[in-house]
Amino acid sequence: MREMFTMWKNTKMVMLTALTAAVYAAILIPFKGIPIIPGITEFRPAQIIAATFPLFFGPAGAWGLAFGNLIGDFFGTLGPGSFFGFFGNLFQGIVLYKVWQALRKEATIKSGKDFLHYALALIVSSAACATIIAWGLEVLRMLPFAVLGSIIFLNNAAVPIILGPPLILLLYPRIKKWDLLWTEVMDEDDISPVRRPAVGQTLTWAGAFGGLVVGLLISTGAYGAKLAGFGVGSYGVGVQIGLVPFIIALVVGCLL
Amino acid sequence: MNLYLYLDKDTPIHRMDPRAKLFVLLFSFALPLLNQHPLWVAGAFAVILAYGAAARSLENLRRIRQILFFIFIFSTLVWTFFAKGTDVLIWRVSRQSILYGIGTGLKLDAMIIAGMVFLSTTKNEEISQGLILLGLPYPMAFAFSTALRLVPTFVGAGATIAQAQRSRGLDIDSGSFIERVRKYIPLLVPIFLTAIRSSDGLAMALEGKGFGASTKRTFYLRFKWTARETVVVGLFLALVVANTYLTLTGRTLIRGLMK
């Protein structure tokens, strides 16, 4: 993840961060009026940016999502949840471009196999974001993981899975022509190579998706095999401590 | 119409160093979070309202009143069923879970209001400057403040493009969910391309002005930490410390609430 820090010395990457953040916030804001969980999340067509810009702009896309989400919160929902929203969105971007980097693919979709890879990358990046935010708000005891985790995950993945591929096909040729792909903008020395893609991917999946599933199981009490066990799970320490190893695995996975 | 919540008023809180306002914001988040019982949360709520009143920024409550209302109702209902208590009233609902639900609803509202007061009293450039003074690297703060400035531009561009596409016959209100979602592409692509295309020019303009050439920067906006800042931050810190003590001794908790 060296590029997450070295990118700040590249003016073009700084501008791409600002533009990603501004566009993300500009699309988030009009939908603040359609809340799914009031004050926490809303219908987010802007997730289409979270599902495309990190592919093109790499770390600038990831930072842009984090800043954009924070700016979106400036329109009435700034709170401690914004802190976890920042990191949730940051990791959503990191996971997406890191998965793509590990696959050594162009930032476009040319075949059914590419679409499958894209869908899987989208799922794991959405899960990473959902796990971090839902865990954070559970730590603060603001909302149960079971309520938030599933909603953020679906909200993050639903629209992009439909809109993402056509948008990537439309944007990629232009961005490539303008030499704005992050791998072309940044010096090779400033980008950390993916050294152990298999281990990294496994840890990322285990941390993001595993964390989400385990969090939901603990939070709903389903691990006790109680049908419709709503309200009988652990809403406190169980989720707070139980998910720490998964979040560590997610971060380590991104580093590899 | 002003998109942002900032209110241009001349109050001592408006004039405070942004670092102090950021510290007060953090302590304002901590105060409600420390308590469980709705009466204690209401106390924290009152402190935040008083701070907002001193900043003459409570008029912005009108802009977020719907959010506050729905947050309160939603949180109260969710926790009434999710939390567990010893005095069960019906099914999953206990006296403690109701109290916890109300407390959490109040907590969330109090924190959103704290955020609103901060944004009502602090200009965007002051926020960036405050973050730089607290150690955020300048390029990050620059990206953040540039994004803040560009948001209204892109919101305006989006509205113009939507009108243009509608006048060409784009109907985004009919069809199935997937069809309607797909119809957003003609709206999104021009916005994205306009934004992306401008990045090259902006980067060149920045480099032409020596962006990143020197690590030591000087700033037009300068702030001074005075006794006023120390008193206000100290007052909030004292409240947090006292509240922490009361929480550790169990006085702000709901008896019978199970974990």
Coordinates of C-alpha atoms in Angstrom, one line a residue:
Chain A
M1 CA 0.0 0.0 0.0
R2 CA 3.0 2.3 -0.4
E3 CA 1.3 4.1 -3.2
M4 CA -1.4 5.3 -0.7
F5 CA 1.2 7.6 0.8
T6 CA 3.6 8.2 -2.1
M7 CA 0.8 9.5 -4.3
W8 CA 0.6 12.7 -2.4
K9 CA 3.8 14.0 -4.0
N10 CA 2.1 13.7 -7.4
T11 CA 0.1 16.7 -8.3
K12 CA -2.1 14.9 -10.8
M13 CA -3.0 12.3 -8.2
V14 CA -3.8 15.0 -5.7
M15 CA -6.2 16.5 -8.2
L16 CA -7.7 13.2 -9.1
T17 CA -8.4 12.7 -5.3
A18 CA -10.1 16.0 -5.1
L19 CA -12.2 15.4 -8.2
T20 CA -13.2 11.9 -7.1
A21 CA -14.2 13.3 -3.7
A22 CA -16.2 16.2 -5.3
V23 CA -18.1 14.0 -7.8
Y24 CA -18.8 11.4 -5.1
A25 CA -20.1 14.0 -2.7
A26 CA -22.1 15.8 -5.4
I27 CA -24.0 12.6 -6.2
L28 CA -24.3 11.5 -2.5
I29 CA -25.9 14.8 -1.4
P30 CA -29.1 14.9 -3.4
F31 CA -30.0 11.4 -2.1
K32 CA -29.5 12.3 1.6
G33 CA -33.2 12.9 1.6
I34 CA -33.9 9.2 0.9
P35 CA -32.5 7.5 4.1
I36 CA -32.4 3.8 4.5
I37 CA -31.1 4.1 8.1
P38 CA -31.7 7.7 9.1
G39 CA -28.5 9.6 9.8
I40 CA -26.3 6.6 8.9
T41 CA -26.9 5.6 5.3
E42 CA -29.2 6.4 2.5
F43 CA -30.0 5.2 -1.1
R44 CA -26.6 5.6 -2.7
P45 CA -26.4 5.6 -6.5
A46 CA -23.1 7.4 -5.9
Q47 CA -21.7 3.9 -5.1
I48 CA -21.2 3.6 -8.8
I49 CA -18.2 5.9 -8.3
A50 CA -16.9 3.7 -5.5
A51 CA -17.1 0.8 -7.9
T52 CA -15.3 2.4 -10.9
F53 CA -13.0 5.3 -9.9
P54 CA -10.6 3.2 -7.8
L55 CA -10.1 0.9 -10.8
F56 CA -8.9 3.9 -12.9
F57 CA -7.3 6.1 -10.3
G58 CA -6.1 3.5 -7.7
P59 CA -5.1 5.2 -4.4
A60 CA -6.4 8.6 -5.6
G61 CA -9.8 6.9 -6.1
A62 CA -9.7 5.4 -2.6
W63 CA -8.8 8.6 -0.9
G64 CA -11.3 10.4 -3.0
L65 CA -14.1 8.1 -1.7
A66 CA -13.0 8.6 1.9
F67 CA -13.0 12.4 1.6
G68 CA -16.2 12.4 -0.6
N69 CA -18.1 10.4 2.0
L70 CA -16.9 12.8 4.7
I71 CA -18.0 15.8 2.7
G72 CA -21.4 14.1 2.1
D73 CA -21.8 13.9 5.8
F74 CA -21.3 17.7 6.0
F75 CA -24.8 18.0 4.7
G76 CA -26.5 17.1 8.0
T77 CA -25.1 13.8 9.2
L78 CA -21.6 14.6 10.5
G79 CA -21.1 12.5 13.6
P80 CA -18.7 9.8 15.0
G81 CA -20.0 7.5 12.4
S82 CA -18.3 9.7 9.8
F83 CA -14.9 8.5 11.2
F84 CA -15.7 4.9 10.4
G85 CA -17.4 6.0 7.2
F86 CA -14.1 7.5 6.2
F87 CA -12.1 4.3 6.7
G88 CA -14.9 2.1 5.4
N89 CA -14.9 4.0 2.1
L90 CA -11.1 4.2 2.0
F91 CA -10.8 0.4 2.3
Q92 CA -13.6 -0.1 -0.2
G93 CA -11.4 1.7 -2.7
I94 CA -8.2 0.1 -1.6
V95 CA -9.6 -3.4 -1.8
L96 CA -11.1 -2.8 -5.3
Y97 CA -7.9 -1.6 -6.9
K98 CA -5.7 -4.0 -5.0
V99 CA -7.8 -7.0 -6.2
W100 CA -7.5 -5.6 -9.8
Q101 CA -3.7 -5.0 -9.3
A102 CA -3.3 -8.6 -8.1
L103 CA -5.1 -9.9 -11.2
R104 CA -2.8 -7.9 -13.4
K105 CA -5.7 -6.7 -15.5
E106 CA -6.4 -3.6 -17.5
A107 CA -9.0 -1.4 -15.8
T108 CA -11.8 -2.5 -18.1
I109 CA -14.1 -5.4 -18.8
K110 CA -13.6 -7.3 -22.1
S111 CA -15.1 -10.7 -21.4
G112 CA -17.4 -12.7 -19.3
K113 CA -14.4 -13.8 -17.1
D114 CA -13.5 -10.1 -16.6
F115 CA -17.1 -9.4 -15.5
L116 CA -17.0 -12.3 -13.1
H117 CA -13.7 -10.9 -11.6
Y118 CA -15.3 -7.5 -11.4
A119 CA -18.4 -8.8 -9.7
L120 CA -16.2 -10.6 -7.1
A121 CA -14.0 -7.6 -6.6
L122 CA -17.1 -5.5 -6.1
I123 CA -18.5 -7.9 -3.6
V124 CA -15.4 -8.1 -1.5
S125 CA -14.8 -4.3 -1.5
S126 CA -18.4 -3.7 -0.6
A127 CA -18.1 -6.3 2.2
A128 CA -14.9 -4.5 3.5
C129 CA -16.7 -1.2 3.7
A130 CA -19.8 -2.8 5.4
T131 CA -17.7 -4.7 7.9
I132 CA -15.6 -1.7 9.0
I133 CA -18.6 0.8 9.3
A134 CA -20.9 -1.7 11.0
W135 CA -18.2 -2.8 13.4
G136 CA -17.3 0.8 14.2
L137 CA -20.9 1.8 15.0
E138 CA -21.3 -1.4 17.1
V139 CA -18.2 -0.3 19.0
L140 CA -19.8 3.0 19.7
R141 CA -23.1 1.2 20.5
M142 CA -24.9 3.3 18.0
L143 CA -26.5 0.6 15.8
P144 CA -26.5 -3.2 15.9
F145 CA -24.1 -4.9 13.4
A146 CA -27.0 -7.0 12.1
V147 CA -29.0 -4.0 11.0
L148 CA -26.2 -2.0 9.4
G149 CA -23.8 -4.6 7.9
S150 CA -26.3 -6.2 5.6
I151 CA -27.8 -2.9 4.5
I152 CA -24.5 -1.2 3.7
F153 CA -23.3 -4.3 1.8
L154 CA -26.4 -4.5 -0.4
N155 CA -26.5 -0.8 -0.9
N156 CA -22.8 -0.8 -2.0
A157 CA -23.1 -3.6 -4.4
A158 CA -26.7 -3.5 -5.9
V159 CA -26.4 -0.4 -8.2
P160 CA -22.8 -0.9 -9.3
I161 CA -23.3 -4.4 -10.4
I162 CA -25.8 -3.2 -13.0
L163 CA -24.2 0.2 -13.9
G164 CA -20.6 -0.6 -13.3
P165 CA -19.7 -2.6 -16.4
P166 CA -21.3 -0.3 -19.0
L167 CA -19.8 2.8 -17.2
I168 CA -16.3 1.2 -17.2
L169 CA -16.6 0.4 -20.9
L170 CA -17.6 4.0 -21.6
L171 CA -15.0 5.7 -19.4
Y172 CA -11.9 3.4 -19.8
P173 CA -11.0 4.4 -23.4
R174 CA -11.2 8.1 -22.7
I175 CA -9.3 7.9 -19.4
K176 CA -6.6 5.8 -21.0
K177 CA -6.4 8.2 -23.9
W178 CA -5.9 11.1 -21.5
D179 CA -3.1 9.2 -19.7
L180 CA -5.0 9.3 -16.4
L181 CA -4.8 5.7 -15.3
W182 CA -3.0 5.6 -12.0
T183 CA -0.5 3.1 -13.1
E184 CA 0.6 5.6 -15.8
V185 CA 0.4 8.7 -13.7
M186 CA 2.6 7.3 -10.8
D187 CA 6.2 6.3 -11.0
E188 CA 6.7 2.6 -10.9
D189 CA 9.0 3.0 -7.9
D190 CA 6.2 4.6 -5.9
I191 CA 3.9 1.6 -6.3
S192 CA 4.2 -1.4 -4.1
P193 CA 4.0 -4.6 -6.2
V194 CA 1.6 -7.4 -5.2
R195 CA 4.1 -9.9 -3.8
R196 CA 1.8 -12.7 -2.6
P197 CA -1.4 -12.4 -4.6
A198 CA -2.9 -15.7 -3.4
V199 CA -2.2 -15.0 0.3
G200 CA -3.3 -11.4 0.0
Q201 CA -6.5 -12.3 -1.7
T202 CA -7.3 -15.0 0.7
L203 CA -6.8 -12.7 3.7
T204 CA -8.8 -9.9 2.1
W205 CA -11.7 -12.2 1.4
A206 CA -11.5 -13.8 4.9
G207 CA -11.3 -10.4 6.5
A208 CA -13.9 -8.6 4.5
F209 CA -16.5 -11.2 3.6
G210 CA -15.7 -13.5 6.5
G211 CA -15.9 -10.5 8.9
L212 CA -19.3 -9.5 7.5
V213 CA -20.7 -13.1 7.7
V214 CA -19.3 -13.7 11.2
G215 CA -20.5 -10.3 12.4
L216 CA -24.0 -11.0 11.2
L217 CA -24.0 -14.5 12.8
I218 CA -22.8 -13.2 16.1
S219 CA -25.1 -10.2 16.0
T220 CA -28.3 -12.1 15.1
G221 CA -27.5 -15.0 17.3
A222 CA -27.8 -17.4 14.3
Y223 CA -24.7 -19.2 15.5
G224 CA -26.9 -20.7 18.2
A225 CA -29.1 -22.1 15.4
K226 CA -32.2 -20.3 16.6
L227 CA -34.5 -19.8 13.7
A228 CA -35.3 -16.1 13.2
G229 CA -33.1 -15.4 16.2
F230 CA -33.6 -11.7 15.8
G231 CA -32.7 -10.0 19.0
V232 CA -31.2 -12.9 20.8
G233 CA -27.6 -12.4 19.6
S234 CA -24.8 -10.5 21.1
Y235 CA -25.0 -6.8 20.3
G236 CA -22.0 -5.7 22.2
V237 CA -18.7 -7.3 23.2
G238 CA -19.2 -10.4 21.0
V239 CA -19.2 -8.4 17.8
Q240 CA -16.7 -5.8 19.0
I241 CA -14.0 -8.3 19.9
G242 CA -15.0 -11.1 17.5
L243 CA -14.4 -9.0 14.4
V244 CA -11.0 -7.6 15.4
P245 CA -9.0 -10.5 13.8
F246 CA -11.0 -10.2 10.6
I247 CA -10.3 -6.5 10.3
I248 CA -6.6 -7.2 10.9
A249 CA -6.7 -9.9 8.2
L250 CA -8.3 -7.4 5.8
V251 CA -5.6 -4.8 6.4
V252 CA -2.8 -7.4 6.1
G253 CA -4.4 -8.8 2.9
C254 CA -4.3 -5.3 1.4
L255 CA -0.6 -5.0 2.3
L256 CA 0.3 -8.2 0.5
Chain B
M1 CA -29.0 28.6 -2.5
N2 CA -26.1 27.9 -0.2
L3 CA -25.4 24.2 -0.1
Y4 CA -23.3 24.3 3.1
L5 CA -24.5 24.8 6.6
Y6 CA -22.1 27.7 7.5
L7 CA -23.8 30.8 8.9
D8 CA -21.9 34.0 8.6
K9 CA -22.3 35.5 12.1
D10 CA -20.1 37.3 14.5
T11 CA -20.1 35.3 17.7
P12 CA -17.2 34.4 20.0
I13 CA -17.6 30.8 18.8
H14 CA -17.4 31.8 15.2
R15 CA -14.1 33.6 16.0
M16 CA -12.6 30.7 17.8
D17 CA -9.5 28.9 16.5
P18 CA -10.7 26.0 14.3
R19 CA -8.5 23.6 16.3
A20 CA -10.5 24.5 19.4
K21 CA -13.7 24.0 17.5
L22 CA -12.5 20.6 16.4
F23 CA -11.6 19.6 20.0
V24 CA -15.0 20.8 21.2
L25 CA -16.6 18.7 18.4
L26 CA -14.7 15.6 19.6
F27 CA -15.7 16.2 23.2
S28 CA -19.3 16.9 22.1
F29 CA -19.3 13.4 20.5
A30 CA -17.8 11.9 23.6
L31 CA -20.4 13.4 26.0
P32 CA -23.5 11.6 24.8
L33 CA -21.6 8.5 24.0
L34 CA -20.5 8.1 27.6
N35 CA -24.0 7.8 28.9
Q36 CA -26.7 5.0 28.7
H37 CA -29.6 6.4 30.6
P38 CA -31.7 8.8 28.6
L39 CA -31.8 11.4 31.4
W40 CA -28.0 11.6 31.3
V41 CA -28.0 11.7 27.5
A42 CA -30.5 14.5 27.7
G43 CA -28.0 16.4 29.9
A44 CA -25.3 16.0 27.3
F45 CA -27.9 17.0 24.7
A46 CA -28.7 20.2 26.6
V47 CA -25.0 21.1 26.8
I48 CA -24.7 20.8 23.0
L49 CA -27.8 22.8 22.5
A50 CA -26.5 25.6 24.8
Y51 CA -23.2 25.6 22.8
G52 CA -25.2 25.9 19.6
A53 CA -27.4 28.7 21.0
A54 CA -24.2 30.6 22.1
A55 CA -23.1 30.2 18.5
R56 CA -26.5 31.4 17.2
S57 CA -26.5 28.4 14.9
L58 CA -29.7 26.6 16.0
E59 CA -31.6 28.0 13.0
N60 CA -29.9 25.3 11.0
L61 CA -31.9 22.8 13.0
R62 CA -34.8 23.5 10.6
R63 CA -32.7 22.2 7.7
I64 CA -32.0 18.9 9.4
R65 CA -35.1 18.5 11.5
Q66 CA -36.4 15.6 9.3
I67 CA -33.2 13.7 9.7
L68 CA -33.2 14.2 13.4
F69 CA -36.8 13.0 13.7
F70 CA -36.3 9.9 11.7
I71 CA -33.0 9.1 13.5
F72 CA -34.7 9.3 16.8
I73 CA -37.7 7.1 15.8
F74 CA -35.6 4.5 14.0
S75 CA -32.9 4.1 16.7
T76 CA -35.5 4.0 19.4
L77 CA -37.4 1.2 17.6
V78 CA -34.4 -0.8 16.6
W79 CA -32.8 -0.8 20.1
T80 CA -36.1 -1.5 21.8
F81 CA -36.1 -4.9 20.1
F82 CA -32.3 -5.5 20.0
A83 CA -31.3 -4.6 23.5
K84 CA -32.1 -6.9 26.3
G85 CA -33.3 -6.2 29.8
T86 CA -34.4 -7.9 33.0
D87 CA -37.9 -6.4 33.2
V88 CA -39.5 -7.9 30.2
L89 CA -42.8 -6.2 29.2
I90 CA -43.7 -8.1 26.0
W91 CA -41.7 -10.4 23.6
R92 CA -38.3 -8.8 23.3
V93 CA -39.3 -5.5 24.7
S94 CA -38.2 -4.7 28.2
R95 CA -38.2 -1.5 30.3
Q96 CA -34.5 -1.3 29.9
S97 CA -34.5 -1.8 26.2
I98 CA -37.0 1.0 25.8
L99 CA -34.9 3.3 27.9
Y100 CA -31.8 2.2 26.0
G101 CA -33.6 2.9 22.7
I102 CA -34.7 6.4 23.7
G103 CA -31.2 7.1 25.0
T104 CA -29.5 6.0 21.8
G105 CA -32.0 8.0 19.7
L106 CA -31.1 11.1 21.8
K107 CA -27.4 10.3 21.5
L108 CA -27.4 10.2 17.7
D109 CA -29.4 13.4 17.5
A110 CA -27.1 15.1 20.0
M111 CA -24.0 14.1 17.9
I112 CA -25.6 15.2 14.6
I113 CA -26.5 18.6 16.2
A114 CA -22.9 18.9 17.5
G115 CA -21.7 18.3 13.9
M116 CA -24.2 20.9 12.7
V117 CA -23.0 23.5 15.2
F118 CA -19.4 22.9 14.1
L119 CA -20.3 23.3 10.4
S120 CA -22.5 26.3 11.1
T121 CA -19.6 28.1 12.8
T122 CA -16.6 27.0 10.7
K123 CA -15.8 27.9 7.1
N124 CA -14.5 25.2 4.8
E125 CA -11.1 26.9 4.5
E126 CA -11.0 27.1 8.3
I127 CA -11.6 23.4 8.6
S128 CA -8.7 22.6 6.3
Q129 CA -6.5 25.1 8.0
G130 CA -7.4 23.6 11.4
L131 CA -6.6 20.1 10.2
I132 CA -3.2 21.4 8.8
L133 CA -2.4 23.0 12.2
L134 CA -3.3 19.7 13.8
G135 CA -0.8 17.9 11.6
L136 CA -2.6 16.8 8.5
P137 CA -0.2 16.9 5.5
Y138 CA -0.8 19.9 3.2
P139 CA -1.6 17.9 0.0
M140 CA -4.3 16.0 1.8
A141 CA -5.8 19.2 3.2
F142 CA -5.6 20.8 -0.2
A143 CA -7.4 17.8 -1.9
F144 CA -10.1 18.0 0.8
S145 CA -10.7 21.7 0.5
T146 CA -10.6 21.6 -3.3
A147 CA -13.2 18.9 -3.2
L148 CA -15.3 21.0 -0.8
R149 CA -15.1 23.9 -3.3
L150 CA -15.9 21.8 -6.3
V151 CA -19.0 20.1 -4.9
P152 CA -21.4 22.9 -5.7
T153 CA -19.9 23.1 -9.2
F154 CA -20.6 19.5 -9.9
V155 CA -24.1 19.6 -8.3
G156 CA -24.9 22.5 -10.6
A157 CA -23.4 20.6 -13.6
G158 CA -25.5 17.5 -12.7
A159 CA -28.7 19.6 -12.7
T160 CA -27.9 21.2 -16.0
I161 CA -27.0 17.8 -17.6
A162 CA -30.2 16.2 -16.2
Q163 CA -32.3 19.1 -17.7
A164 CA -30.5 18.8 -21.1
Q165 CA -31.1 15.0 -21.3
R166 CA -34.7 15.3 -20.3
S167 CA -35.3 17.9 -23.0
R168 CA -33.9 15.3 -25.4
G169 CA -36.5 12.9 -24.3
L170 CA -34.7 10.9 -21.5
D171 CA -37.4 9.5 -19.2
I172 CA -35.9 8.3 -16.0
D173 CA -39.2 7.8 -14.2
S174 CA -40.6 4.8 -16.2
G175 CA -39.6 1.2 -16.5
S176 CA -38.4 -1.5 -14.1
F177 CA -35.8 -0.8 -11.4
I178 CA -33.0 -2.1 -13.6
E179 CA -34.2 -0.1 -16.6
R180 CA -34.4 3.1 -14.6
V181 CA -31.0 2.5 -13.1
R182 CA -29.5 2.0 -16.6
K183 CA -31.1 5.3 -17.7
Y184 CA -28.8 7.2 -15.3
I185 CA -25.8 6.4 -17.5
P186 CA -26.5 9.3 -19.9
L187 CA -26.6 11.5 -16.9
L188 CA -23.5 10.2 -15.2
V189 CA -21.1 9.9 -18.1
P190 CA -21.0 13.6 -19.0
I191 CA -20.6 14.6 -15.3
F192 CA -17.7 12.2 -14.9
L193 CA -16.0 13.1 -18.1
T194 CA -16.2 16.8 -17.4
A195 CA -14.7 16.3 -14.0
I196 CA -12.0 13.9 -15.1
R197 CA -11.0 16.0 -18.1
S198 CA -10.5 19.1 -16.0
S199 CA -8.0 17.3 -13.7
D200 CA -5.1 17.5 -16.2
G201 CA -5.6 21.3 -16.6
L202 CA -5.9 21.9 -12.9
A203 CA -2.8 19.8 -12.1
M204 CA -0.8 21.8 -14.6
A205 CA -2.1 25.1 -13.2
L206 CA -1.1 24.0 -9.7
E207 CA 2.3 23.0 -10.7
G208 CA 2.7 26.2 -12.6
K209 CA 2.1 28.0 -9.3
G210 CA 4.7 25.9 -7.5
F211 CA 2.4 23.4 -5.8
G212 CA 4.6 21.0 -3.8
A213 CA 7.8 22.9 -4.6
S214 CA 8.4 23.9 -1.0
T215 CA 7.7 21.9 2.1
K216 CA 7.4 25.0 4.2
R217 CA 4.3 27.0 3.5
T218 CA 2.8 30.2 4.7
F219 CA -0.9 30.8 4.9
Y220 CA -3.2 33.8 4.4
L221 CA -5.5 32.6 7.2
R222 CA -3.8 32.8 10.6
F223 CA -5.3 31.7 13.9
K224 CA -4.3 32.4 17.4
W225 CA -5.0 30.1 20.4
T226 CA -6.0 32.5 23.2
A227 CA -7.4 32.2 26.7
R228 CA -10.9 32.0 25.3
E229 CA -10.0 28.8 23.4
T230 CA -8.4 27.3 26.5
V231 CA -11.4 28.1 28.6
V232 CA -14.0 26.6 26.2
V233 CA -12.0 23.5 25.4
G234 CA -11.1 23.1 29.1
L235 CA -14.8 23.3 30.1
F236 CA -15.8 20.6 27.6
L237 CA -12.8 18.5 28.7
A238 CA -13.8 18.8 32.4
L239 CA -17.4 17.8 31.5
V240 CA -16.0 14.7 29.7
V241 CA -13.8 13.8 32.6
A242 CA -16.6 14.2 35.1
N243 CA -19.0 12.2 32.9
T244 CA -16.4 9.4 32.5
Y245 CA -16.0 9.2 36.3
L246 CA -19.8 9.0 36.7
T247 CA -20.0 6.3 34.0
L248 CA -17.2 4.3 35.6
T249 CA -19.0 4.4 38.9
G250 CA -22.2 3.1 37.2
R251 CA -24.4 6.2 37.7
T252 CA -25.2 6.9 34.1
L253 CA -26.0 3.3 33.2
I254 CA -29.4 1.6 32.9
R255 CA -29.8 -1.0 35.7
G256 CA -30.9 -4.4 34.4
L257 CA -29.7 -3.9 30.9
M258 CA -28.0 -7.1 29.7
K259 CA -25.0 -7.3 27.4

